[in-house]
């Protein structure tokens, strides 16, 4: 079976998720499209890089990502670094003919995303942006209902992504709160996951009307190390610096097909952990998904007898999308790891077969255009058209 050599850039939380996915993918999906070989991992921090090599079972490590891009033996460059580094690494990797899996959001700005998309397209490499939640079987099942027309015409939808890991003002100012590193706050970090899912399920966004806010205006400086995601608190002697991105965003959306909806995202919602939800209503039925109960899809059909009509639960399992690879009994339970394993599987399958995948860099660019329109709308307090993708 063909082997694919992986060079991973970044040694934090996402490197852990992707490394587990590479190890697990052939165990779930056999025959695997190719066997991932964890060749080399890079991090600017040598201690982290060295430790990651051992922990995540890479053959070697480097502190210089160029070593990966310049290595002719590497087939896939996997970018798990903060957002401000994605464009430079991805463009160099595309020019070197490497396939690229890149963490979300794709970039800091639409113009960076465009350059990444064009570099990948012109060098004919396969790309994927790691919006993993759409790969949950229940989300794919919702897509199947919609594509089969079981919900009729889609009328409206609402989506949320609510977390609370940064609700405490003593939670540090990691890179996720610094505009020059992350681009935007809750919007880019988590709101874009829901944008990706609803764009996938309902269709392309035409215009948006948004409000953003920054409730915690400064945070204690994080000295070093990987993102602690709220688990490490600073004491009150630690110097603080301003937060220059959104804490919270809420926006309305009009889709090109006329469907209308709303999305909200915050990392300051006490009591909410990874509360990714959507509800979609059509002329013939509705679906409801909550990632915190990710094996379930709630469905309701207008055609049911009126005295039986109501939401019922479908537990995903072997008869559902990815069921031939995942667990053999419905509701045995999938987790974050399985969504990443499926992501790896789809990415490798695309490399081995058609080269086509989704969400690819073109989709990542489309989402950057939407995010930018959302920020403009919040600033101008008006509806903003989402610009079309520029192909050249
Ligand atoms: C932090 O909000 C975070 O790690 C996001 O960056 C991830 O994309 C999300 O899946 C989990 O939460």
Short mmCIF file of N, CA, C and O in Angstrom, two decimals, residues 317-379:
data_model
loop_
_atom_site.label_atom_id
_atom_site.label_comp_id
_atom_site.label_asym_id
_atom_site.label_seq_id
_atom_site.Cartn_x
_atom_site.Cartn_y
_atom_site.Cartn_z
N UNK A 317 -24.81 5.49 13.05
CA UNK A 317 -24.07 4.24 13.22
C UNK A 317 -23.64 3.70 11.87
O UNK A 317 -23.44 4.47 10.92
N UNK A 318 -23.55 2.37 11.76
CA UNK A 318 -22.99 1.76 10.54
C UNK A 318 -23.77 2.06 9.27
O UNK A 318 -23.20 1.95 8.17
N UNK A 319 -25.05 2.43 9.38
CA UNK A 319 -25.82 2.70 8.16
C UNK A 319 -25.73 4.15 7.71
O UNK A 319 -26.42 4.56 6.78
N UNK A 320 -24.92 4.93 8.40
CA UNK A 320 -24.87 6.36 8.11
C UNK A 320 -23.52 6.73 7.50
O UNK A 320 -22.62 5.89 7.44
N UNK A 321 -23.38 7.98 7.04
CA UNK A 321 -22.11 8.38 6.42
C UNK A 321 -20.91 8.02 7.31
O UNK A 321 -20.94 8.22 8.51
N UNK A 322 -19.88 7.47 6.70
CA UNK A 322 -18.64 7.00 7.33
C UNK A 322 -18.86 5.77 8.23
O UNK A 322 -17.94 5.32 8.91
N UNK A 323 -20.09 5.24 8.22
CA UNK A 323 -20.44 4.13 9.11
C UNK A 323 -19.67 2.87 8.78
O UNK A 323 -19.45 2.03 9.67
N UNK A 324 -19.24 2.70 7.52
CA UNK A 324 -18.50 1.48 7.18
C UNK A 324 -17.12 1.48 7.84
O UNK A 324 -16.53 0.42 8.03
N UNK A 325 -16.61 2.67 8.21
CA UNK A 325 -15.29 2.71 8.84
C UNK A 325 -15.39 2.87 10.35
O UNK A 325 -14.60 2.29 11.10
N UNK A 326 -16.36 3.62 10.81
CA UNK A 326 -16.43 3.93 12.24
C UNK A 326 -17.00 2.73 13.02
O UNK A 326 -16.79 1.60 12.61
N UNK A 327 -17.71 2.94 14.08
CA UNK A 327 -18.08 1.84 14.99
C UNK A 327 -19.29 1.06 14.50
O UNK A 327 -20.18 1.63 13.87
N UNK A 328 -19.37 -0.25 14.83
CA UNK A 328 -20.41 -1.11 14.24
C UNK A 328 -21.80 -1.03 14.87
O UNK A 328 -22.73 -1.69 14.40
N UNK A 329 -21.97 -0.27 15.95
CA UNK A 329 -23.30 -0.21 16.59
C UNK A 329 -23.67 1.27 16.76
O UNK A 329 -22.84 2.05 17.23
N UNK A 330 -24.90 1.66 16.39
CA UNK A 330 -25.27 3.07 16.54
C UNK A 330 -25.08 3.54 17.98
O UNK A 330 -25.31 2.78 18.91
N UNK A 331 -24.64 4.77 18.10
CA UNK A 331 -24.49 5.42 19.41
C UNK A 331 -23.42 4.81 20.31
O UNK A 331 -23.39 5.07 21.50
N UNK A 332 -22.51 3.97 19.74
CA UNK A 332 -21.35 3.60 20.55
C UNK A 332 -20.59 4.86 20.92
O UNK A 332 -19.93 4.95 21.93
N UNK A 333 -20.69 5.84 20.02
CA UNK A 333 -20.15 7.14 20.40
C UNK A 333 -18.91 7.54 19.64
O UNK A 333 -17.89 6.86 19.70
N UNK A 334 -19.03 8.61 18.90
CA UNK A 334 -17.84 9.16 18.26
C UNK A 334 -17.46 10.44 19.01
O UNK A 334 -18.27 11.01 19.73
N UNK A 335 -16.23 10.88 18.80
CA UNK A 335 -15.76 12.08 19.50
C UNK A 335 -15.00 12.98 18.56
O UNK A 335 -15.01 12.78 17.34
N UNK A 336 -14.33 13.94 19.15
CA UNK A 336 -13.52 14.88 18.38
C UNK A 336 -12.49 14.13 17.52
O UNK A 336 -12.28 14.43 16.35
N UNK A 337 -11.87 13.11 18.14
CA UNK A 337 -10.86 12.31 17.43
C UNK A 337 -11.41 11.72 16.15
O UNK A 337 -10.76 11.77 15.10
N UNK A 338 -12.62 11.14 16.22
CA UNK A 338 -13.18 10.52 15.02
C UNK A 338 -13.43 11.56 13.92
O UNK A 338 -13.23 11.26 12.74
N UNK A 339 -13.82 12.78 14.29
CA UNK A 339 -14.03 13.79 13.23
C UNK A 339 -12.71 14.11 12.54
O UNK A 339 -12.67 14.33 11.34
N UNK A 340 -11.62 14.08 13.31
CA UNK A 340 -10.31 14.35 12.73
C UNK A 340 -9.83 13.15 11.91
O UNK A 340 -9.14 13.32 10.89
N UNK A 341 -10.17 11.95 12.35
CA UNK A 341 -9.80 10.76 11.57
C UNK A 341 -10.53 10.77 10.22
O UNK A 341 -9.93 10.51 9.17
N UNK A 342 -11.80 11.10 10.24
CA UNK A 342 -12.58 11.16 8.99
C UNK A 342 -12.00 12.24 8.07
O UNK A 342 -11.88 12.05 6.85
N UNK A 343 -11.61 13.36 8.67
CA UNK A 343 -11.01 14.45 7.89
C UNK A 343 -9.74 13.95 7.17
O UNK A 343 -9.55 14.17 5.97
N UNK A 344 -8.89 13.25 7.92
CA UNK A 344 -7.66 12.70 7.35
C UNK A 344 -7.98 11.71 6.23
O UNK A 344 -7.35 11.71 5.17
N UNK A 345 -8.99 10.87 6.48
CA UNK A 345 -9.39 9.87 5.49
C UNK A 345 -9.85 10.56 4.19
O UNK A 345 -9.38 10.22 3.10
N UNK A 346 -10.73 11.54 4.33
CA UNK A 346 -11.23 12.23 3.12
C UNK A 346 -10.10 12.95 2.38
O UNK A 346 -10.08 12.99 1.15
N UNK A 347 -9.18 13.51 3.12
CA UNK A 347 -8.06 14.22 2.51
C UNK A 347 -7.16 13.25 1.74
O UNK A 347 -6.83 13.47 0.56
N UNK A 348 -6.82 12.14 2.35
CA UNK A 348 -5.96 11.14 1.69
C UNK A 348 -6.66 10.51 0.49
O UNK A 348 -6.04 10.21 -0.52
N UNK A 349 -7.98 10.30 0.64
CA UNK A 349 -8.76 9.71 -0.45
C UNK A 349 -8.73 10.65 -1.66
O UNK A 349 -8.55 10.23 -2.80
N UNK A 350 -8.87 11.95 -1.36
CA UNK A 350 -8.84 12.93 -2.45
C UNK A 350 -7.47 12.93 -3.13
O UNK A 350 -7.38 12.98 -4.36
N UNK A 351 -6.41 12.85 -2.34
CA UNK A 351 -5.06 12.82 -2.94
C UNK A 351 -4.94 11.58 -3.83
O UNK A 351 -4.44 11.65 -4.96
N UNK A 352 -5.41 10.44 -3.33
CA UNK A 352 -5.25 9.18 -4.06
C UNK A 352 -6.16 9.10 -5.28
O UNK A 352 -5.83 8.46 -6.26
N UNK A 353 -7.32 9.75 -5.21
CA UNK A 353 -8.28 9.60 -6.31
C UNK A 353 -8.41 10.87 -7.14
O UNK A 353 -7.57 11.17 -7.97
N UNK A 354 -9.43 11.69 -6.84
CA UNK A 354 -9.78 12.79 -7.75
C UNK A 354 -8.98 14.07 -7.55
O UNK A 354 -8.93 14.93 -8.42
N UNK A 355 -8.41 14.24 -6.39
CA UNK A 355 -7.78 15.52 -6.08
C UNK A 355 -8.80 16.54 -5.56
O UNK A 355 -8.44 17.57 -5.01
N UNK A 356 -10.09 16.22 -5.71
CA UNK A 356 -11.14 17.16 -5.29
C UNK A 356 -11.52 16.91 -3.84
O UNK A 356 -11.77 15.77 -3.45
N UNK A 357 -11.59 17.97 -3.07
CA UNK A 357 -12.07 17.81 -1.71
C UNK A 357 -12.79 19.06 -1.25
O UNK A 357 -12.78 20.08 -1.94
N UNK A 358 -13.43 18.96 -0.09
CA UNK A 358 -14.16 20.10 0.44
C UNK A 358 -14.21 19.97 1.95
O UNK A 358 -14.44 18.87 2.45
N UNK A 359 -14.00 21.04 2.71
CA UNK A 359 -13.65 22.38 2.28
C UNK A 359 -12.17 22.47 1.89
O UNK A 359 -11.30 22.13 2.67
N UNK A 360 -11.93 22.95 0.67
CA UNK A 360 -10.57 23.14 0.18
C UNK A 360 -10.17 24.62 0.33
O UNK A 360 -10.91 25.41 0.92
N UNK A 361 -9.03 25.00 -0.22
CA UNK A 361 -8.57 26.38 -0.05
C UNK A 361 -9.54 27.38 -0.69
O UNK A 361 -9.65 28.52 -0.25
N UNK A 362 -10.24 26.94 -1.74
CA UNK A 362 -11.21 27.85 -2.36
C UNK A 362 -12.36 28.12 -1.37
O UNK A 362 -12.81 29.26 -1.23
N UNK A 363 -12.79 27.07 -0.68
CA UNK A 363 -13.84 27.26 0.34
C UNK A 363 -13.30 28.10 1.50
O UNK A 363 -14.02 28.94 2.04
N UNK A 364 -12.05 27.85 1.87
CA UNK A 364 -11.44 28.63 2.96
C UNK A 364 -11.39 30.10 2.60
O UNK A 364 -11.63 30.98 3.44
N UNK A 365 -11.11 30.37 1.33
CA UNK A 365 -11.09 31.76 0.82
C UNK A 365 -12.50 32.35 0.87
O UNK A 365 -12.71 33.48 1.33
N UNK A 366 -13.50 31.56 0.44
CA UNK A 366 -14.89 32.04 0.49
C UNK A 366 -15.27 32.40 1.93
O UNK A 366 -15.94 33.42 2.17
N UNK A 367 -14.81 31.60 2.88
CA UNK A 367 -15.15 31.86 4.29
C UNK A 367 -14.42 33.11 4.79
O UNK A 367 -14.97 33.89 5.58
N UNK A 368 -13.21 33.35 4.29
CA UNK A 368 -12.51 34.60 4.65
C UNK A 368 -13.28 35.82 4.11
O UNK A 368 -13.35 36.86 4.77
N UNK A 369 -13.85 35.69 2.91
CA UNK A 369 -14.64 36.80 2.35
C UNK A 369 -15.87 37.06 3.22
O UNK A 369 -16.25 38.21 3.48
N UNK A 370 -16.48 35.97 3.70
CA UNK A 370 -17.67 36.11 4.58
C UNK A 370 -17.26 36.76 5.90
O UNK A 370 -17.91 37.70 6.38
N UNK A 371 -16.15 36.28 6.49
CA UNK A 371 -15.69 36.84 7.78
C UNK A 371 -15.40 38.33 7.65
O UNK A 371 -15.74 39.13 8.53
N UNK A 372 -14.75 38.69 6.55
CA UNK A 372 -14.41 40.09 6.34
C UNK A 372 -15.69 40.93 6.20
O UNK A 372 -15.79 42.04 6.75
N UNK A 373 -16.68 40.39 5.48
CA UNK A 373 -17.96 41.11 5.34
C UNK A 373 -18.64 41.26 6.70
O UNK A 373 -19.23 42.29 7.00
N UNK A 374 -18.52 40.24 7.54
CA UNK A 374 -19.11 40.30 8.89
C UNK A 374 -18.45 41.42 9.70
O UNK A 374 -19.14 42.23 10.34
N UNK A 375 -17.12 41.50 9.65
CA UNK A 375 -16.43 42.55 10.41
C UNK A 375 -16.77 43.93 9.87
O UNK A 375 -16.96 44.88 10.63
N UNK A 376 -16.87 44.04 8.55
CA UNK A 376 -17.24 45.34 7.95
C UNK A 376 -18.66 45.72 8.37
O UNK A 376 -18.94 46.87 8.72
N UNK A 377 -19.54 44.74 8.35
CA UNK A 377 -20.93 45.01 8.73
C UNK A 377 -21.02 45.48 10.18
O UNK A 377 -21.76 46.42 10.50
N UNK A 378 -20.25 44.82 11.07
CA UNK A 378 -20.30 45.21 12.48
C UNK A 378 -19.79 46.64 12.66
O UNK A 378 -20.31 47.42 13.46
N UNK A 379 -18.78 47.00 11.86
CA UNK A 379 -18.21 48.36 11.94
C UNK A 379 -19.17 49.39 11.40
O UNK A 379 -19.34 50.46 11.96
#
